[in-house]
PDB file of C-alpha atoms in Angstrom:
ATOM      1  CA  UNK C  97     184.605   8.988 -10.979  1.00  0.00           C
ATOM      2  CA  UNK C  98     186.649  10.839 -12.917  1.00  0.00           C
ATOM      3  CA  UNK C  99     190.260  10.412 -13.562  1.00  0.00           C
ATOM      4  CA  UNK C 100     193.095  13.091 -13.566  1.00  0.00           C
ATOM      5  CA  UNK C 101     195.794  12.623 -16.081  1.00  0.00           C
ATOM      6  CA  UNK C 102     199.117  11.969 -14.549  1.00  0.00           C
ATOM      7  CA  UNK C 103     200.415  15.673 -16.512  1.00  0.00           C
ATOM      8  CA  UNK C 104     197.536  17.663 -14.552  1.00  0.00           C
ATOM      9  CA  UNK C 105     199.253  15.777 -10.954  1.00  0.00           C
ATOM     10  CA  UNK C 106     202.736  16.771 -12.066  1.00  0.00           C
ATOM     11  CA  UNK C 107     201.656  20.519 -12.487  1.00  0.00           C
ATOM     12  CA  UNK C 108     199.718  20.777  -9.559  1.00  0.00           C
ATOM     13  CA  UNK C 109     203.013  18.968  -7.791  1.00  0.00           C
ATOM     14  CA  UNK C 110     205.610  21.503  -9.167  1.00  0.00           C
ATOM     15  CA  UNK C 111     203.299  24.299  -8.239  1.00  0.00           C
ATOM     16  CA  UNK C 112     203.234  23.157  -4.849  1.00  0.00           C
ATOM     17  CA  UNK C 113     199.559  23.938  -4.675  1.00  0.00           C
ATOM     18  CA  UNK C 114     196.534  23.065  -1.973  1.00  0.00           C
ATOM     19  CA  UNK C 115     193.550  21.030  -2.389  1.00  0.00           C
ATOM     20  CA  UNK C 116     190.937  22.590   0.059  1.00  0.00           C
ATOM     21  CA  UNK C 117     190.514  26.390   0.013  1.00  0.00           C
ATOM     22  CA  UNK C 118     193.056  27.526  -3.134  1.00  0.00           C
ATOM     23  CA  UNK C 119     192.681  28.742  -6.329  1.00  0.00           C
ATOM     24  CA  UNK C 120     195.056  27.229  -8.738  1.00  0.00           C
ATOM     25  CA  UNK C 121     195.461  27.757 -12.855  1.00  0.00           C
ATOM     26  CA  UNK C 122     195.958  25.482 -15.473  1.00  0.00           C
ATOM     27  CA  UNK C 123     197.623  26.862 -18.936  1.00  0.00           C
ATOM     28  CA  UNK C 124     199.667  24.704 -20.117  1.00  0.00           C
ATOM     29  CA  UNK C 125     200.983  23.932 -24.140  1.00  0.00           C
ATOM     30  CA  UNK C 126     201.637  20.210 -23.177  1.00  0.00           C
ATOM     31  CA  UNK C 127     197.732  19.619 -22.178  1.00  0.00           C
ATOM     32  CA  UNK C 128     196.480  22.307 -25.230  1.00  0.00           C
ATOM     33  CA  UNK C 129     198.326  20.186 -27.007  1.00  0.00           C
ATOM     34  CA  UNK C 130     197.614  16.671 -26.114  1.00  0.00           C
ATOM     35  CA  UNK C 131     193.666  17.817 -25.924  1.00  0.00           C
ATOM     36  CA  UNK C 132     193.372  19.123 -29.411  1.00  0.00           C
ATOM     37  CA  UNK C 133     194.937  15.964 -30.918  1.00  0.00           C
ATOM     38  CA  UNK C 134     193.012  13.833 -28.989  1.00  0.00           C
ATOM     39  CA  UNK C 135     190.042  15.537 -30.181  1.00  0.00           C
ATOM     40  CA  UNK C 136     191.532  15.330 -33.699  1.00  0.00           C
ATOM     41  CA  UNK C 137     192.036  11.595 -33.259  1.00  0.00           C
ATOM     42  CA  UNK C 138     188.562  11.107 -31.478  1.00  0.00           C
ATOM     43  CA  UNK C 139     187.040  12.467 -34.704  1.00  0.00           C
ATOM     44  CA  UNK C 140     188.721  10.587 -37.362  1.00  0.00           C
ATOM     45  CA  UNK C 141     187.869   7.117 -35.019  1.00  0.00           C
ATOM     46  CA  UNK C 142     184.301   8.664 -35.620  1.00  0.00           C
ATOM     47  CA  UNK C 143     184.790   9.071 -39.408  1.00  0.00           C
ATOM     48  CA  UNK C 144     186.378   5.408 -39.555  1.00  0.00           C
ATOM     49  CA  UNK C 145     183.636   3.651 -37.951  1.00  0.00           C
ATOM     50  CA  UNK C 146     180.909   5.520 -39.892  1.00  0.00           C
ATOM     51  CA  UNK C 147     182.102   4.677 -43.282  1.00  0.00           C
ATOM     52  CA  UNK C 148     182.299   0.853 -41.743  1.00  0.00           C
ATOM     53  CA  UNK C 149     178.971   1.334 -40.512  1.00  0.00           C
ATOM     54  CA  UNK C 150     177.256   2.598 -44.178  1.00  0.00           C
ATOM     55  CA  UNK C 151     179.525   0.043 -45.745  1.00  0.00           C
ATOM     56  CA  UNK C 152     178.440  -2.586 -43.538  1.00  0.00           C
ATOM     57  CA  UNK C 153     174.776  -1.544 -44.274  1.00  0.00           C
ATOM     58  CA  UNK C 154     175.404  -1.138 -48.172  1.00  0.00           C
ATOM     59  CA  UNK C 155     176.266  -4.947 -48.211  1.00  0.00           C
ATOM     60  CA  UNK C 156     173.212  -5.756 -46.156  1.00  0.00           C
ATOM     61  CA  UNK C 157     170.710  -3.819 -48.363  1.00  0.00           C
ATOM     62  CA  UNK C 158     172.511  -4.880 -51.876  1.00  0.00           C
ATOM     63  CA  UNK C 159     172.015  -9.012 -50.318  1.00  0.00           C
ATOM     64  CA  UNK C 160     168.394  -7.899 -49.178  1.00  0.00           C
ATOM     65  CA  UNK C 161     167.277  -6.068 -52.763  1.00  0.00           C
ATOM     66  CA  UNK C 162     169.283  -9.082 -54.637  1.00  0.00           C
ATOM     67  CA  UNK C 163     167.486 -11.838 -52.935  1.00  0.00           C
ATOM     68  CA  UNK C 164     164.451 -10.172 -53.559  1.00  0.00           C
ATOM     69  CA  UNK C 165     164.951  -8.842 -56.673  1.00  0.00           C
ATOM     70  CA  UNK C 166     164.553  -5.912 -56.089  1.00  0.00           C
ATOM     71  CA  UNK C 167     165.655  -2.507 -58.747  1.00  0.00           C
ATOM     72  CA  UNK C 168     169.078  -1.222 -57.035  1.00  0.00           C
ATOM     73  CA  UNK C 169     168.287   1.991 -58.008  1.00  0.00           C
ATOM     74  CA  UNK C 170     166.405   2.248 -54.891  1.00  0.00           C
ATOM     75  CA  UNK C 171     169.297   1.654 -52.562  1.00  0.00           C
ATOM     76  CA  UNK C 172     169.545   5.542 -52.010  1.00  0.00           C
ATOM     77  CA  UNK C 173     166.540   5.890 -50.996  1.00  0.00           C
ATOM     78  CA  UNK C 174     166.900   3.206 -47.824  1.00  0.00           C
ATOM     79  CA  UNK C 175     169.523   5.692 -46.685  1.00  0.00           C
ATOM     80  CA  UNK C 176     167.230   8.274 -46.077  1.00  0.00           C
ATOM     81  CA  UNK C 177     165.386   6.814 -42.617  1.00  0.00           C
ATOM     82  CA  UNK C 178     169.428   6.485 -41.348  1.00  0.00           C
ATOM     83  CA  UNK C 179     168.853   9.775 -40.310  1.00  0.00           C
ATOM     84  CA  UNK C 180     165.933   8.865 -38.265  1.00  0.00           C
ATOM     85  CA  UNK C 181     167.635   6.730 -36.010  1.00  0.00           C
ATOM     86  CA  UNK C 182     168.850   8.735 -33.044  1.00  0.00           C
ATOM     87  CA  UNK C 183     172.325   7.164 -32.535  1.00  0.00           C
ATOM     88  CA  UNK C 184     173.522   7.848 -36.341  1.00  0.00           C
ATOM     89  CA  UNK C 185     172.200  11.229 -35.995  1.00  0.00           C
ATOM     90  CA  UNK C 186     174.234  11.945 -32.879  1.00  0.00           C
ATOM     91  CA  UNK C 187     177.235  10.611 -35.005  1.00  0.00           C
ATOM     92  CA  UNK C 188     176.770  12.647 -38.076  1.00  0.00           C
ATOM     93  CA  UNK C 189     176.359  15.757 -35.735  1.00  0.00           C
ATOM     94  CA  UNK C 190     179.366  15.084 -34.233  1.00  0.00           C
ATOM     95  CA  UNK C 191     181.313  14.485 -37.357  1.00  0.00           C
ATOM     96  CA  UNK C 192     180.260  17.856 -39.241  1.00  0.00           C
ATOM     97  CA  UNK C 193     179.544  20.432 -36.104  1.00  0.00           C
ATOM     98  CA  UNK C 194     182.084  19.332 -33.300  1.00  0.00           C
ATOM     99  CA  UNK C 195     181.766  16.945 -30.144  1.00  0.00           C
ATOM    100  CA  UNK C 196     178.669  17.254 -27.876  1.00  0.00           C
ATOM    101  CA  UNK C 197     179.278  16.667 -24.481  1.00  0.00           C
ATOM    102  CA  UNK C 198     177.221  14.827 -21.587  1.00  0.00           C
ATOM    103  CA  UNK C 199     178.011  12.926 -18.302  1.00  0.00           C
ATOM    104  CA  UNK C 200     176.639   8.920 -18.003  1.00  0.00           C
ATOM    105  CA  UNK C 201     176.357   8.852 -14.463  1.00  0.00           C
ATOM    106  CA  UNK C 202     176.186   5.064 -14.378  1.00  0.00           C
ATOM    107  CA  UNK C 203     179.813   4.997 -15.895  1.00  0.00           C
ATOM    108  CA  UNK C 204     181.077   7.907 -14.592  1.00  0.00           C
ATOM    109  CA  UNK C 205     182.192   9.551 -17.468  1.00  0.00           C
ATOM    110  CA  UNK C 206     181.621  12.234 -20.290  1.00  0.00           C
ATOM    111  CA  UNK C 207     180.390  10.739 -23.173  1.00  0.00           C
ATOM    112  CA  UNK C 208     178.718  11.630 -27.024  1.00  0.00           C
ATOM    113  CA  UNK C 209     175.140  11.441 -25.807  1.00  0.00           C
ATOM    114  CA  UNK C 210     171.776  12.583 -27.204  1.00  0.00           C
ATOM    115  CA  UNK C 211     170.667  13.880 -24.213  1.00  0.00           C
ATOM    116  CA  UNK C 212     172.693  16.480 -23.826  1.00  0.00           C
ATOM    117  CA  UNK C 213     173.150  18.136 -27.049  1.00  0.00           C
ATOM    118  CA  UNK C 214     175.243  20.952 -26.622  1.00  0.00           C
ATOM    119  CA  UNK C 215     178.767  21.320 -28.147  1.00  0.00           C
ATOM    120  CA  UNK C 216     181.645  21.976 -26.276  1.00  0.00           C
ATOM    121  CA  UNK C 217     182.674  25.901 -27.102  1.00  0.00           C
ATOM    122  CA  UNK C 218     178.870  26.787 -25.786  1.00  0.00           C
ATOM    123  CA  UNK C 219     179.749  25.329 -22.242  1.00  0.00           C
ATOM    124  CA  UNK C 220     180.574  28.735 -20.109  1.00  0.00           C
ATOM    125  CA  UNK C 221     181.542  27.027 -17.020  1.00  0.00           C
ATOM    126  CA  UNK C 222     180.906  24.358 -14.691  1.00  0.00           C
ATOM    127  CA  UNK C 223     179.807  24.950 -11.206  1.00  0.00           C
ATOM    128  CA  UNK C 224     180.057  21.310  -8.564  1.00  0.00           C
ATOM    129  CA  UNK C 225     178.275  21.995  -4.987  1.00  0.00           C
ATOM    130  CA  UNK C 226     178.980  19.120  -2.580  1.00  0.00           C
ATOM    131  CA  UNK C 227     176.503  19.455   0.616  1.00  0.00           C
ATOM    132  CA  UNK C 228     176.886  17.610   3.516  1.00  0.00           C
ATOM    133  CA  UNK C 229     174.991  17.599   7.128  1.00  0.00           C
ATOM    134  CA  UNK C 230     172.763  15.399   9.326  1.00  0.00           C
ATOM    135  CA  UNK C 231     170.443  14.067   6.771  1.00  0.00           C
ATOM    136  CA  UNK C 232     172.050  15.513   3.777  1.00  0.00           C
ATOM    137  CA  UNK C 233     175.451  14.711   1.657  1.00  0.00           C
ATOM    138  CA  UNK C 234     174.788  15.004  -1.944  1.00  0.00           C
ATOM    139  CA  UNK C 235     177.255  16.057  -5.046  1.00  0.00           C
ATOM    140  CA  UNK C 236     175.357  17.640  -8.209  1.00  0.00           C
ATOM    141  CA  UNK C 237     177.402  19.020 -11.327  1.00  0.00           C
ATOM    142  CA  UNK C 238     175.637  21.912 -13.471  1.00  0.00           C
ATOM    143  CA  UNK C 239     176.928  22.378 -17.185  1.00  0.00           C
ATOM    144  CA  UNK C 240     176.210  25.850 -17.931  1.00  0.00           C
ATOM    145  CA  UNK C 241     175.817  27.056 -21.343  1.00  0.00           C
ATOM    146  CA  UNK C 242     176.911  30.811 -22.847  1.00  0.00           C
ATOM    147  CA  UNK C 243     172.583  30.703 -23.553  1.00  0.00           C
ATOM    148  CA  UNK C 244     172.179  30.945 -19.984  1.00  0.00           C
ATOM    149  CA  UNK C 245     170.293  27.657 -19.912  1.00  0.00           C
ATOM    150  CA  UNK C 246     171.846  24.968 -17.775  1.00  0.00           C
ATOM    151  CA  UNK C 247     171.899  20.400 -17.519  1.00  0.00           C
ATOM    152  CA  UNK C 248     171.814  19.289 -13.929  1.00  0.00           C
ATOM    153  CA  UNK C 249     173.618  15.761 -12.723  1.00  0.00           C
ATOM    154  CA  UNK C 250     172.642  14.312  -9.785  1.00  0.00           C
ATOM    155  CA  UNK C 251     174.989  11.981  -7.488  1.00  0.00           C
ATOM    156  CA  UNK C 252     178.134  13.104  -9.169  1.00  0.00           C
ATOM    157  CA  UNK C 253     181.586  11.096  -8.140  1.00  0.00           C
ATOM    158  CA  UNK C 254     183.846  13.722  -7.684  1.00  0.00           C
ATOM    159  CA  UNK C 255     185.965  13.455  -4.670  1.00  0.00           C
ATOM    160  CA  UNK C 256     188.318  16.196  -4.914  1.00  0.00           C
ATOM    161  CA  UNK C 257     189.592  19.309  -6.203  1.00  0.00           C
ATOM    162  CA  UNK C 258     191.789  17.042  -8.697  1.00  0.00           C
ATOM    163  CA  UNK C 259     188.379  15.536 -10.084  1.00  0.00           C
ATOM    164  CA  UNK C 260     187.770  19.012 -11.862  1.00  0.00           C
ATOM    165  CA  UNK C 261     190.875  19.713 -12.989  1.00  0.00           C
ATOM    166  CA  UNK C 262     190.330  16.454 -15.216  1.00  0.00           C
ATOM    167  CA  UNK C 263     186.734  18.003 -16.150  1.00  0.00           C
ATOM    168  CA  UNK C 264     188.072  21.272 -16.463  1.00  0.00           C
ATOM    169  CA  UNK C 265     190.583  19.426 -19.162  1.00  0.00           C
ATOM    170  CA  UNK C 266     187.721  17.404 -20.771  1.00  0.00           C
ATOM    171  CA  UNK C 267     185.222  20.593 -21.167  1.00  0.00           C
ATOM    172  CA  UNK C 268     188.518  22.164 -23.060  1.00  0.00           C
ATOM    173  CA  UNK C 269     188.875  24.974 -20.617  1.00  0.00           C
ATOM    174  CA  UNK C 270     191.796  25.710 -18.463  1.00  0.00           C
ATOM    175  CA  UNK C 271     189.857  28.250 -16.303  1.00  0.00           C
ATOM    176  CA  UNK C 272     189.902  29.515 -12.265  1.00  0.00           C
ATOM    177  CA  UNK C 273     189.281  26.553  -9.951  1.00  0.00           C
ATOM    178  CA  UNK C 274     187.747  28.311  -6.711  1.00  0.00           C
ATOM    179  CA  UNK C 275     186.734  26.294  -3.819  1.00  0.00           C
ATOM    180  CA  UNK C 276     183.815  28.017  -1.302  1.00  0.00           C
ATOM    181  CA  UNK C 277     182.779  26.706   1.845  1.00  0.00           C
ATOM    182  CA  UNK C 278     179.973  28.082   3.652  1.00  0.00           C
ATOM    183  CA  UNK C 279     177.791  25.910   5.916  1.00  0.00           C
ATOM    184  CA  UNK C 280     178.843  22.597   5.117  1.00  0.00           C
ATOM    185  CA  UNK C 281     178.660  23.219   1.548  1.00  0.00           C
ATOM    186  CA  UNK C 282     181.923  23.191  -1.069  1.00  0.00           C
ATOM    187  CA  UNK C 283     180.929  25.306  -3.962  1.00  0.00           C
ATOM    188  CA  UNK C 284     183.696  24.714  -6.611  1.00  0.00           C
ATOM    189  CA  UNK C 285     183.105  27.113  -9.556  1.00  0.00           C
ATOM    190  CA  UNK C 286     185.318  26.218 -13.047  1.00  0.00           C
TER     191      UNK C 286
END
């Protein structure tokens, strides 16, 4: 599930605004604000832990060549096949070109993930559809990209219109929230 900020509840408070059936809009400095330093602070957490990681890794190799005996000289050369591992790559990409954005359904949350390797200014929206019938109540997200392309999530926790405020705020848009209902299906377009 995901979890509204207790700034996005106060605005939607003051505004006196509806859950079911309303359009509301959020622009506000305080949450501009708080989302571009947490980005900010995100990526230098990313920067710390990398050079940890490569230190981490320059101790390993230098006690691996030493016991071995090994020229040091070819040190540099180990840190080529970093770049083959998929995790560091993800890291690195994140580090030089921005965050990349993806949903972990098991945790409910949006996370750095390889699998959906997209950064976050070529997200164009995000449309949630919620049916429900007889046989049939099932939440999916789409992510859609300015490419036209689009990534699909299945069995998506979002309860209410409050839920995509929160991933309205975490896909760094502060956009339309319109709720459609038309034959036992909520279409909520971001």
């Amino acid at each position: 599930m995901l979890y509204i900020s207790s700034s996005c509840k106060r605005l939607l408070q003051q505004n006196n605004r509806g859950i079911d059936g309303m359009m509301f809009q959020i622009r506000t400095e305080e949450n501009i604000l708080a989302l571009t330093k947490n980005r900010k602070r995100h990526k230098r957490d990313l920067i710390i832990l990398t050079v940890f990681i490569l230190i981490f890794y320059c101790i390993c190799v230098y006690t691996l060549l030493d016991a071995r005996g090994i020229n040091y000289f070819m040190v540099p050369l180990l840190f080529v096949h970093l770049f083959f591992i998929p995790q560091m790559r993800d890291l690195i990409r994140v580090i030089l070109h921005g965050e990349v954005l993806c949903f972990d359904k098991d945790k409910g949350e949006f996370l750095i993930n390889s699998l959906c390797q997209k950064r976050i200014d070529e997200i164009s929206g995000i449309e949630i559809y919620h049916r429900s019938g007889d046989d049939v109540d099932m939440t999916y997200l789409d992510i859609i990209y300015t490419d036209g392309t689009y990534y699909r999530l299945d069995q998506v926790s979002i309860y209410d219109n409050e839920d995509l405020v929160e991933a309205a705020k975490l896909i760094g848009g502060f956009l339309n929230v319109e709720v459609v209902e038309r034959q036992h299906q909520k279409k909520w377009i971001i």
